[in-house]
């Protein structure tokens, strides 16, 4: 069955119209032609977007960084994919499974501005990046560069490579408030030697929301002969960029984060011609040289999630990537600008809007991050996550497109009161 026929049969099953979707369509039509930066502060517009979500009334959710749970429309589509795949059973798996997966991967490639043959769907960033780390043809004494602010799972995978292959890990530290891009590039440059094979860098540091100058880091690393793997767990679907423009060799992201795909979807980009530099984690049958699919064998998996990627991209595009980016940055600026200069409040995210988007991190002098997170929840009904390490002590604040200014006002009030006490 062709993709179009599959979609048609879904319609026959009766895809429910999700709450808020019709209102959203009307509202989106009314917003046409309004610059994204202007729309960022249009509370009526964003209230309409909020209508597309089912929100728990128990607390203000400022912890979207783990999982940007899906809007109702994507959820309904996903549930219908589960039903349809279950209805078609093995027939689906033996006929259109791969064609449909390739179609979803092609949409990701289009969104990332790269070639179809450079992208595969994985289950998450961990799978994407750890398979590159473990799959490099390491020799004892080869070096890898990373930062202490990188994600634990990848740092652990490098530690494993250290034990297993004798890789030497060089760990740098990224300041929360750099003076310039060059300061950051220089930190990485100093750690590279003639033995450096791979440099890992976060596109956006998950604990602070700090966006790093990736292209400059890649160009510097390449000039010294090192490949670059970018951890884009929090970047894809959060702010606009083209993977190709970053000049990296490998890129991984989790689609269940800012693209709001149902749980368990990731992306791996490998620059054309580089796939054979990585040993597969799970062996694939014979492929053409440098076929990225040789890295993508995972056996039977939840294929309905692959299908929902297209729904999530359609939803993202309906809102508009630029609009989403401007709104998320607007929300971050809204609360950080109200607390940044208050004595006793420590904002651990740079002030320059080029260096952040929706995520921020805030600490209170003399208060342990876990106590801050607990107090925010117990006294203000704000759900966040505590970060206490790698030179970052505070709570990560990650709103989403449905977050209101009133909700952020509660956070601002909490910061003011807690800094005073
Ligand atoms: C920077 C970064 N990298 C990697 C990951 C791992 O993502 P996942 O658990 O989806 O593989 C995360 C998760 O939060 C992250 O923040």
CSV table of C-alpha atoms and ligand atoms in Angstrom, one decimal:
chain,number,residue,atom,x,y,z
A,1,UNK,CA,0.0,0.0,0.0
A,2,UNK,CA,1.3,3.4,-0.9
A,3,UNK,CA,1.8,6.1,1.7
A,4,UNK,CA,-1.2,8.1,0.4
A,5,UNK,CA,-3.5,5.1,0.6
A,6,UNK,CA,-2.3,4.5,4.1
A,7,UNK,CA,-3.2,8.0,5.1
A,8,UNK,CA,-6.6,7.7,3.4
A,9,UNK,CA,-7.3,4.5,5.4
A,10,UNK,CA,-6.5,6.4,8.6
A,11,UNK,CA,-9.1,8.9,7.6
A,12,UNK,CA,-11.5,6.1,7.1
A,13,UNK,CA,-10.8,5.0,10.7
A,14,UNK,CA,-12.0,8.5,11.7
A,15,UNK,CA,-9.1,10.7,13.0
A,16,UNK,CA,-10.8,12.7,15.7
A,17,UNK,CA,-10.5,16.5,15.5
A,18,UNK,CA,-8.4,17.4,18.5
A,19,UNK,CA,-9.7,20.0,20.9
A,20,UNK,CA,-8.5,23.4,19.9
A,21,UNK,CA,-7.4,22.5,16.4
A,22,UNK,CA,-10.1,24.3,14.5
A,23,UNK,CA,-9.7,27.4,16.6
A,24,UNK,CA,-6.0,27.2,16.0
A,25,UNK,CA,-6.5,27.0,12.3
A,26,UNK,CA,-8.6,30.2,12.3
A,27,UNK,CA,-6.1,31.9,14.5
A,28,UNK,CA,-3.1,30.9,12.4
A,29,UNK,CA,-4.9,32.3,9.3
A,30,UNK,CA,-5.3,35.6,11.2
A,31,UNK,CA,-1.6,35.7,12.0
A,32,UNK,CA,-0.4,35.5,8.5
A,33,UNK,CA,1.9,38.3,7.5
A,34,UNK,CA,2.6,39.4,11.1
A,35,UNK,CA,6.4,39.2,11.7
A,36,UNK,CA,7.4,36.4,14.1
A,37,UNK,CA,9.1,38.9,16.5
A,38,UNK,CA,5.9,40.9,16.8
A,39,UNK,CA,3.7,37.8,17.2
A,40,UNK,CA,6.0,36.6,20.0
A,41,UNK,CA,4.2,39.0,22.5
A,42,UNK,CA,0.7,38.5,21.2
A,43,UNK,CA,-0.9,36.7,24.2
A,44,UNK,CA,-4.2,36.0,22.4
A,45,UNK,CA,-2.4,34.2,19.6
A,46,UNK,CA,-0.4,32.0,22.1
A,47,UNK,CA,-3.5,31.4,24.2
A,48,UNK,CA,-4.9,29.8,21.1
A,49,UNK,CA,-1.9,27.6,20.8
A,50,UNK,CA,-2.3,26.7,24.5
A,51,UNK,CA,-5.8,25.5,23.6
A,52,UNK,CA,-4.3,22.7,21.6
A,53,UNK,CA,-2.7,21.1,24.7
A,54,UNK,CA,-4.2,19.1,27.6
A,55,UNK,CA,-2.5,20.6,30.6
A,56,UNK,CA,-2.4,19.3,34.1
A,57,UNK,CA,-4.0,21.8,36.5
A,58,UNK,CA,-1.9,20.6,39.5
A,59,UNK,CA,1.2,22.7,38.8
A,60,UNK,CA,2.9,25.1,36.3
A,61,UNK,CA,5.0,22.9,34.1
A,62,UNK,CA,8.4,24.7,33.6
A,63,UNK,CA,10.2,21.4,32.9
A,64,UNK,CA,9.6,20.7,29.2
A,65,UNK,CA,13.3,20.0,28.7
A,66,UNK,CA,12.9,16.4,29.5
A,67,UNK,CA,9.9,15.7,27.3
A,68,UNK,CA,7.8,18.3,25.4
A,69,UNK,CA,4.7,16.2,25.7
A,70,UNK,CA,2.6,16.3,22.5
A,71,UNK,CA,-0.3,18.5,21.6
A,72,UNK,CA,-3.7,16.8,21.3
A,73,UNK,CA,-3.7,16.8,17.5
A,74,UNK,CA,-0.4,14.9,17.3
A,75,UNK,CA,-1.6,12.6,20.1
A,76,UNK,CA,-4.7,11.7,18.2
A,77,UNK,CA,-2.7,11.1,15.0
A,78,UNK,CA,-0.3,8.9,17.0
A,79,UNK,CA,-3.0,6.9,18.6
A,80,UNK,CA,-4.6,6.3,15.1
A,81,UNK,CA,-1.2,5.1,13.8
A,82,UNK,CA,-1.0,2.6,16.7
A,83,UNK,CA,-4.5,1.4,15.9
A,84,UNK,CA,-3.8,1.1,12.1
A,85,UNK,CA,-0.5,-0.7,12.5
A,86,UNK,CA,-2.1,-3.0,14.9
A,87,UNK,CA,-4.9,-3.6,12.5
A,88,UNK,CA,-2.6,-4.3,9.6
A,89,UNK,CA,-0.2,-6.4,11.7
A,90,UNK,CA,2.6,-8.2,9.9
A,91,UNK,CA,1.2,-7.1,6.6
A,92,UNK,CA,2.2,-3.6,7.5
A,93,UNK,CA,5.6,-4.6,8.7
A,94,UNK,CA,6.4,-6.6,5.5
A,95,UNK,CA,5.0,-4.1,3.0
A,96,UNK,CA,5.1,-0.3,3.7
A,97,UNK,CA,7.0,-0.2,7.0
A,98,UNK,CA,10.3,0.9,5.4
A,99,UNK,CA,8.8,3.1,2.8
A,100,UNK,CA,7.0,5.0,5.5
A,101,UNK,CA,10.0,5.2,7.8
A,102,UNK,CA,12.1,6.6,4.8
A,103,UNK,CA,9.4,9.2,4.2
A,104,UNK,CA,9.6,10.3,7.8
A,105,UNK,CA,13.4,10.5,7.7
A,106,UNK,CA,13.2,12.5,4.5
A,107,UNK,CA,10.9,15.1,6.2
A,108,UNK,CA,13.5,15.3,9.0
A,109,UNK,CA,16.3,15.8,6.4
A,110,UNK,CA,14.2,18.5,4.8
A,111,UNK,CA,13.7,20.3,8.1
A,112,UNK,CA,17.4,20.0,9.0
A,113,UNK,CA,18.4,21.3,5.5
A,114,UNK,CA,20.5,18.2,4.7
A,115,UNK,CA,20.4,15.3,2.2
A,116,UNK,CA,18.0,12.4,2.7
A,117,UNK,CA,21.0,10.0,2.7
A,118,UNK,CA,22.5,11.8,5.6
A,119,UNK,CA,19.7,11.2,8.2
A,120,UNK,CA,18.3,8.2,9.9
A,121,UNK,CA,15.6,7.9,12.6
A,122,UNK,CA,16.9,6.6,16.0
A,123,UNK,CA,15.2,6.3,19.3
A,124,UNK,CA,16.8,9.2,21.0
A,125,UNK,CA,20.0,11.3,21.2
A,126,UNK,CA,21.6,8.7,23.4
A,127,UNK,CA,21.4,6.1,20.7
A,128,UNK,CA,22.5,8.5,18.0
A,129,UNK,CA,25.6,9.8,19.8
A,130,UNK,CA,26.6,6.8,21.7
A,131,UNK,CA,26.8,4.7,18.6
A,132,UNK,CA,29.1,7.2,17.1
A,133,UNK,CA,31.3,7.4,20.2
A,134,UNK,CA,31.5,3.6,20.5
A,135,UNK,CA,31.7,3.0,16.8
A,136,UNK,CA,34.8,5.2,16.1
A,137,UNK,CA,37.9,3.1,15.1
A,138,UNK,CA,39.7,4.1,18.3
A,139,UNK,CA,43.4,3.2,18.9
A,140,UNK,CA,45.0,3.4,22.4
A,141,UNK,CA,46.1,7.0,23.0
A,142,UNK,CA,43.6,8.6,20.6
A,143,UNK,CA,42.0,11.6,22.2
A,144,UNK,CA,38.5,12.9,22.5
A,145,UNK,CA,37.4,16.4,23.7
A,146,UNK,CA,34.2,17.2,25.6
A,147,UNK,CA,32.9,19.5,28.3
A,148,UNK,CA,31.9,18.8,31.9
A,149,UNK,CA,28.6,20.5,31.0
A,150,UNK,CA,27.8,17.8,28.4
A,151,UNK,CA,25.1,15.2,29.1
A,152,UNK,CA,26.0,12.4,31.5
A,153,UNK,CA,25.1,9.5,29.1
A,154,UNK,CA,27.6,10.7,26.5
A,155,UNK,CA,30.3,11.4,29.1
A,156,UNK,CA,29.8,7.9,30.4
A,157,UNK,CA,30.0,6.4,26.9
A,158,UNK,CA,33.4,8.2,26.5
A,159,UNK,CA,34.5,6.7,29.9
A,160,UNK,CA,33.5,3.3,28.5
A,161,UNK,CA,35.6,4.0,25.4
A,162,UNK,CA,38.5,5.0,27.7
A,163,UNK,CA,38.3,1.6,29.5
A,164,UNK,CA,37.7,-0.4,26.4
A,165,UNK,CA,39.9,1.2,23.8
A,166,UNK,CA,42.3,3.3,25.7
A,167,UNK,CA,40.8,6.6,24.6
A,168,UNK,CA,42.2,9.7,26.4
A,169,UNK,CA,39.3,12.0,27.4
A,170,UNK,CA,40.1,15.7,27.7
A,171,UNK,CA,37.3,17.5,29.6
A,172,UNK,CA,37.0,21.3,29.3
A,173,UNK,CA,34.6,23.6,31.2
A,174,UNK,CA,32.3,26.2,29.5
A,175,UNK,CA,31.7,29.5,31.4
A,176,UNK,CA,28.1,30.4,32.0
A,177,UNK,CA,28.8,34.0,30.8
A,178,UNK,CA,31.4,34.0,28.0
A,179,UNK,CA,32.7,37.4,26.8
A,180,UNK,CA,32.7,36.3,23.1
A,181,UNK,CA,32.4,33.3,20.8
A,182,UNK,CA,36.2,33.3,20.5
A,183,UNK,CA,36.6,32.7,24.2
A,184,UNK,CA,34.6,29.4,23.8
A,185,UNK,CA,36.3,28.4,20.6
A,186,UNK,CA,39.7,29.0,22.3
A,187,UNK,CA,38.7,26.7,25.3
A,188,UNK,CA,38.1,23.8,22.8
A,189,UNK,CA,41.1,24.7,20.7
A,190,UNK,CA,43.5,24.5,23.6
A,191,UNK,CA,42.3,20.9,24.4
A,192,UNK,CA,42.9,19.6,20.8
A,193,UNK,CA,46.2,17.9,20.0
A,194,UNK,CA,47.5,16.0,17.0
A,195,UNK,CA,45.9,12.8,18.6
A,196,UNK,CA,42.4,14.3,18.8
A,197,UNK,CA,40.0,12.2,16.8
A,198,UNK,CA,36.6,13.5,18.0
A,199,UNK,CA,35.3,16.6,19.7
A,200,UNK,CA,31.8,16.5,21.2
A,201,UNK,CA,30.0,19.8,21.8
A,202,UNK,CA,26.4,20.7,22.8
A,203,UNK,CA,24.5,22.8,20.4
A,204,UNK,CA,22.6,24.1,23.5
A,205,UNK,CA,23.8,23.1,26.9
A,206,UNK,CA,20.8,21.4,28.5
A,207,UNK,CA,21.5,22.5,32.1
A,208,UNK,CA,21.7,26.2,31.3
A,209,UNK,CA,20.2,26.8,27.9
A,210,UNK,CA,23.5,28.3,26.6
A,211,UNK,CA,23.7,28.1,22.8
A,212,UNK,CA,27.3,27.6,21.6
A,213,UNK,CA,29.0,28.9,18.4
A,214,UNK,CA,29.0,25.5,16.7
A,215,UNK,CA,30.1,26.5,13.3
A,216,UNK,CA,33.2,28.4,14.6
A,217,UNK,CA,34.0,25.4,16.9
A,218,UNK,CA,33.7,23.0,13.9
A,219,UNK,CA,35.8,25.1,11.6
A,220,UNK,CA,38.5,25.4,14.3
A,221,UNK,CA,38.5,21.7,15.0
A,222,UNK,CA,38.6,20.7,11.3
A,223,UNK,CA,41.6,23.0,10.8
A,224,UNK,CA,43.3,20.9,13.5
A,225,UNK,CA,42.2,17.6,11.9
A,226,UNK,CA,39.5,16.6,14.5
A,227,UNK,CA,35.9,15.5,13.6
A,228,UNK,CA,33.0,17.2,15.5
A,229,UNK,CA,29.9,15.5,16.9
A,230,UNK,CA,27.2,17.9,18.0
A,231,UNK,CA,24.7,17.0,20.8
A,232,UNK,CA,21.6,18.7,19.5
A,233,UNK,CA,19.2,17.0,22.0
A,234,UNK,CA,17.6,20.4,22.8
A,235,UNK,CA,18.1,22.2,19.5
A,236,UNK,CA,16.0,20.5,16.8
A,237,UNK,CA,12.5,22.1,16.8
A,238,UNK,CA,13.5,24.6,19.4
A,239,UNK,CA,15.2,27.3,17.3
A,240,UNK,CA,15.8,27.6,13.5
A,241,UNK,CA,19.0,26.3,12.0
A,242,UNK,CA,20.3,24.2,9.1
A,243,UNK,CA,22.5,21.3,10.2
A,244,UNK,CA,24.5,21.8,7.0
A,245,UNK,CA,25.4,25.3,8.0
A,246,UNK,CA,27.0,24.1,11.3
A,247,UNK,CA,29.8,22.3,9.4
A,248,UNK,CA,29.7,19.3,11.8
A,249,UNK,CA,30.4,15.7,11.0
A,250,UNK,CA,27.8,14.1,13.2
A,251,UNK,CA,24.6,15.5,14.8
A,252,UNK,CA,22.1,13.8,17.2
A,253,UNK,CA,18.8,15.0,18.5
A,254,UNK,CA,15.8,13.8,20.5
A,255,UNK,CA,12.6,14.5,18.6
A,256,UNK,CA,10.5,13.9,21.7
A,257,UNK,CA,12.0,17.1,23.1
A,258,UNK,CA,11.3,20.3,21.3
A,259,UNK,CA,9.7,18.9,18.1
A,260,UNK,CA,7.1,17.2,20.4
A,261,UNK,CA,7.1,13.8,18.8
A,262,UNK,CA,5.7,11.0,21.0
A,263,UNK,CA,8.4,9.4,23.3
A,264,UNK,CA,11.2,7.4,21.7
A,265,UNK,CA,12.2,9.2,18.5
A,266,UNK,CA,15.6,10.6,17.6
A,267,UNK,CA,17.7,11.8,14.7
A,268,UNK,CA,21.2,10.9,13.6
A,269,UNK,CA,22.9,13.0,10.9
A,270,UNK,CA,26.2,11.8,9.5
A,271,UNK,CA,27.9,14.0,6.9
A,272,UNK,CA,27.9,12.3,3.5
A,273,UNK,CA,30.9,10.0,3.1
A,274,UNK,CA,31.5,9.6,6.8
A,275,UNK,CA,29.2,6.7,7.7
A,276,UNK,CA,32.0,4.1,7.2
A,277,UNK,CA,34.1,5.9,9.9
A,278,UNK,CA,31.7,4.5,12.4
A,279,UNK,CA,31.3,0.8,13.3
A,280,UNK,CA,27.6,-0.1,13.7
A,281,UNK,CA,26.3,-0.8,17.2
A,282,UNK,CA,24.1,-3.6,15.8
A,283,UNK,CA,25.2,-5.3,12.6
A,284,UNK,CA,23.3,-4.6,9.4
A,285,UNK,CA,23.5,-6.8,6.2
A,286,UNK,CA,25.7,-5.7,3.4
A,287,UNK,CA,25.2,-2.1,2.2
A,288,UNK,CA,26.8,0.1,-0.4
A,289,UNK,CA,29.9,1.9,1.0
A,290,UNK,CA,29.1,4.9,3.3
A,291,UNK,CA,25.4,4.0,3.4
A,292,UNK,CA,24.1,5.6,6.7
A,293,UNK,CA,21.5,2.8,6.9
A,294,UNK,CA,24.4,0.5,7.9
A,295,UNK,CA,24.2,2.3,11.3
A,296,UNK,CA,20.5,2.0,11.7
A,297,UNK,CA,19.7,-1.7,12.4
A,298,UNK,CA,17.7,-1.9,15.6
A,299,UNK,CA,15.3,-4.8,14.8
A,300,UNK,CA,11.6,-4.6,15.2
A,301,UNK,CA,10.5,-1.4,16.9
A,302,UNK,CA,7.5,0.8,17.5
A,303,UNK,CA,7.0,1.9,13.9
A,304,UNK,CA,3.9,4.0,14.7
A,305,UNK,CA,6.3,6.5,16.4
A,306,UNK,CA,8.1,6.8,13.1
A,307,UNK,CA,4.8,7.8,11.5
A,308,UNK,CA,4.0,10.4,14.1
A,309,UNK,CA,7.2,12.3,13.2
A,310,UNK,CA,5.4,13.6,10.1
A,311,UNK,CA,2.4,14.8,12.2
A,312,UNK,CA,4.8,16.6,14.7
A,313,UNK,CA,6.6,18.3,11.8
A,314,UNK,CA,3.3,19.4,10.3
A,315,UNK,CA,2.2,20.8,13.6
A,316,UNK,CA,5.5,22.5,14.1
A,317,UNK,CA,5.3,24.0,10.6
A,318,UNK,CA,1.7,25.1,11.2
A,319,UNK,CA,2.8,27.2,14.2
A,320,UNK,CA,5.9,28.2,12.3
A,321,UNK,CA,9.5,27.4,13.4
A,322,UNK,CA,10.5,31.1,13.4
A,323,UNK,CA,7.4,32.0,15.4
A,324,UNK,CA,8.1,29.3,17.9
A,325,UNK,CA,11.7,30.3,18.3
A,326,UNK,CA,10.8,34.0,18.9
A,327,UNK,CA,8.1,33.1,21.4
A,328,UNK,CA,10.4,30.8,23.4
A,329,UNK,CA,13.1,33.4,23.5
A,330,UNK,CA,10.5,36.1,24.4
A,331,UNK,CA,9.4,34.0,27.4
A,332,UNK,CA,12.9,33.4,28.6
A,333,UNK,CA,13.8,37.1,28.2
A,334,UNK,CA,10.5,38.0,30.0
A,335,UNK,CA,11.4,36.2,33.3
A,336,UNK,CA,15.2,36.5,33.3
A,337,UNK,CA,15.0,40.3,32.7
A,338,UNK,CA,12.8,40.7,35.8
A,339,UNK,CA,15.1,38.7,38.1
A,340,UNK,CA,18.7,38.9,36.6
A,341,UNK,CA,19.7,42.1,38.6
A,342,UNK,CA,18.0,41.2,41.9
A,343,UNK,CA,20.6,40.7,44.6
A,344,UNK,CA,20.6,37.0,45.7
A,345,UNK,CA,19.3,35.8,42.3
A,346,UNK,CA,21.8,34.1,40.1
A,347,UNK,CA,20.9,33.6,36.4
A,348,UNK,CA,23.2,30.9,35.0
A,349,UNK,CA,22.3,31.6,31.4
A,350,UNK,CA,24.1,34.3,29.2
A,351,UNK,CA,22.4,37.7,28.8
A,352,UNK,CA,23.0,38.0,25.1
A,353,UNK,CA,19.8,36.8,23.2
A,354,UNK,CA,22.1,35.2,20.6
A,355,UNK,CA,23.2,32.7,23.2
A,356,UNK,CA,19.8,31.5,24.5
A,357,UNK,CA,16.3,30.6,23.4
A,358,UNK,CA,13.6,29.1,25.6
A,359,UNK,CA,15.7,27.5,28.4
A,360,UNK,CA,17.2,29.4,31.3
A,361,UNK,CA,18.6,28.4,34.7
A,362,UNK,CA,18.2,30.3,38.0
A,363,UNK,CA,19.7,29.8,41.4
A,364,UNK,CA,19.2,31.6,44.8
A,365,UNK,CA,22.2,32.5,46.8
A,366,UNK,CA,22.6,30.2,49.8
A,367,UNK,CA,19.9,27.8,48.7
A,368,UNK,CA,20.7,24.3,47.4
A,369,UNK,CA,19.2,23.6,44.0
A,370,UNK,CA,17.2,20.7,45.3
A,371,UNK,CA,15.7,22.8,48.1
A,372,UNK,CA,14.9,25.5,45.5
A,373,UNK,CA,13.1,23.0,43.3
A,374,UNK,CA,11.2,21.6,46.3
A,375,UNK,CA,10.2,25.1,47.5
A,376,UNK,CA,9.1,26.1,44.0
A,377,UNK,CA,6.8,23.0,43.9
A,378,UNK,CA,5.6,23.1,47.5
A,379,UNK,CA,5.0,26.8,47.9
A,380,UNK,CA,4.4,28.1,44.3
A,381,UNK,CA,3.2,24.9,42.4
A,382,UNK,CA,6.0,25.3,39.9
A,383,UNK,CA,7.5,22.1,38.5
A,384,UNK,CA,11.2,22.4,37.5
A,385,UNK,CA,14.4,20.3,37.8
A,386,UNK,CA,17.4,21.0,40.1
A,387,UNK,CA,20.8,21.1,38.6
A,388,UNK,CA,23.8,20.9,40.9
A,389,UNK,CA,27.1,20.4,39.3
A,390,UNK,CA,29.5,21.3,36.4
A,391,UNK,CA,29.6,24.9,37.7
A,392,UNK,CA,25.8,25.2,37.5
A,393,UNK,CA,23.7,25.5,40.7
A,394,UNK,CA,20.1,26.3,40.2
A,395,UNK,CA,16.9,25.1,38.6
A,396,UNK,CA,16.4,24.7,34.9
A,397,UNK,CA,13.4,26.6,33.6
A,398,UNK,CA,12.0,25.3,30.4
A,399,UNK,CA,8.7,26.7,29.3
A,400,UNK,CA,6.9,25.7,26.1
A,401,UNK,CA,4.7,27.4,23.5
A,402,UNK,CA,1.6,27.0,25.8
A,403,UNK,CA,3.3,28.8,28.8
A,404,UNK,CA,1.6,32.1,29.8
A,405,UNK,CA,3.2,35.3,31.2
A,406,UNK,CA,1.0,34.8,34.3
A,407,UNK,CA,2.7,31.5,34.9
A,408,UNK,CA,6.1,33.1,34.6
A,409,UNK,CA,5.0,35.9,36.9
A,410,UNK,CA,4.6,33.3,39.6
A,411,UNK,CA,8.3,32.2,39.0
A,412,UNK,CA,9.4,35.9,39.2
A,413,UNK,CA,7.5,36.4,42.4
A,414,UNK,CA,9.1,33.2,43.9
A,415,UNK,CA,12.6,34.3,42.9
A,416,UNK,CA,12.1,37.8,44.5
A,417,UNK,CA,10.7,36.3,47.7
A,418,UNK,CA,13.2,33.6,48.1
A,419,UNK,CA,16.2,35.9,47.4
A,420,UNK,CA,14.9,38.3,50.1
A,421,UNK,CA,14.5,35.6,52.7
B,1,LIG,C1,22.2,17.6,26.1
B,1,LIG,C2,21.5,16.3,26.1
B,1,LIG,N1,22.0,15.3,25.4
B,1,LIG,C3,21.5,14.0,25.4
B,1,LIG,C4,20.3,13.8,26.1
B,1,LIG,C5,19.7,12.4,26.1
B,1,LIG,O1,18.5,12.5,25.5
B,1,LIG,P1,17.6,11.1,25.4
B,1,LIG,O2,17.4,10.6,26.8
B,1,LIG,O3,16.4,11.5,24.7
B,1,LIG,O4,18.5,10.2,24.6
B,1,LIG,C6,19.7,14.8,26.9
B,1,LIG,C7,18.5,14.6,27.6
B,1,LIG,O5,18.0,15.4,28.3
B,1,LIG,C8,20.4,16.1,26.9
B,1,LIG,O6,19.8,17.1,27.6
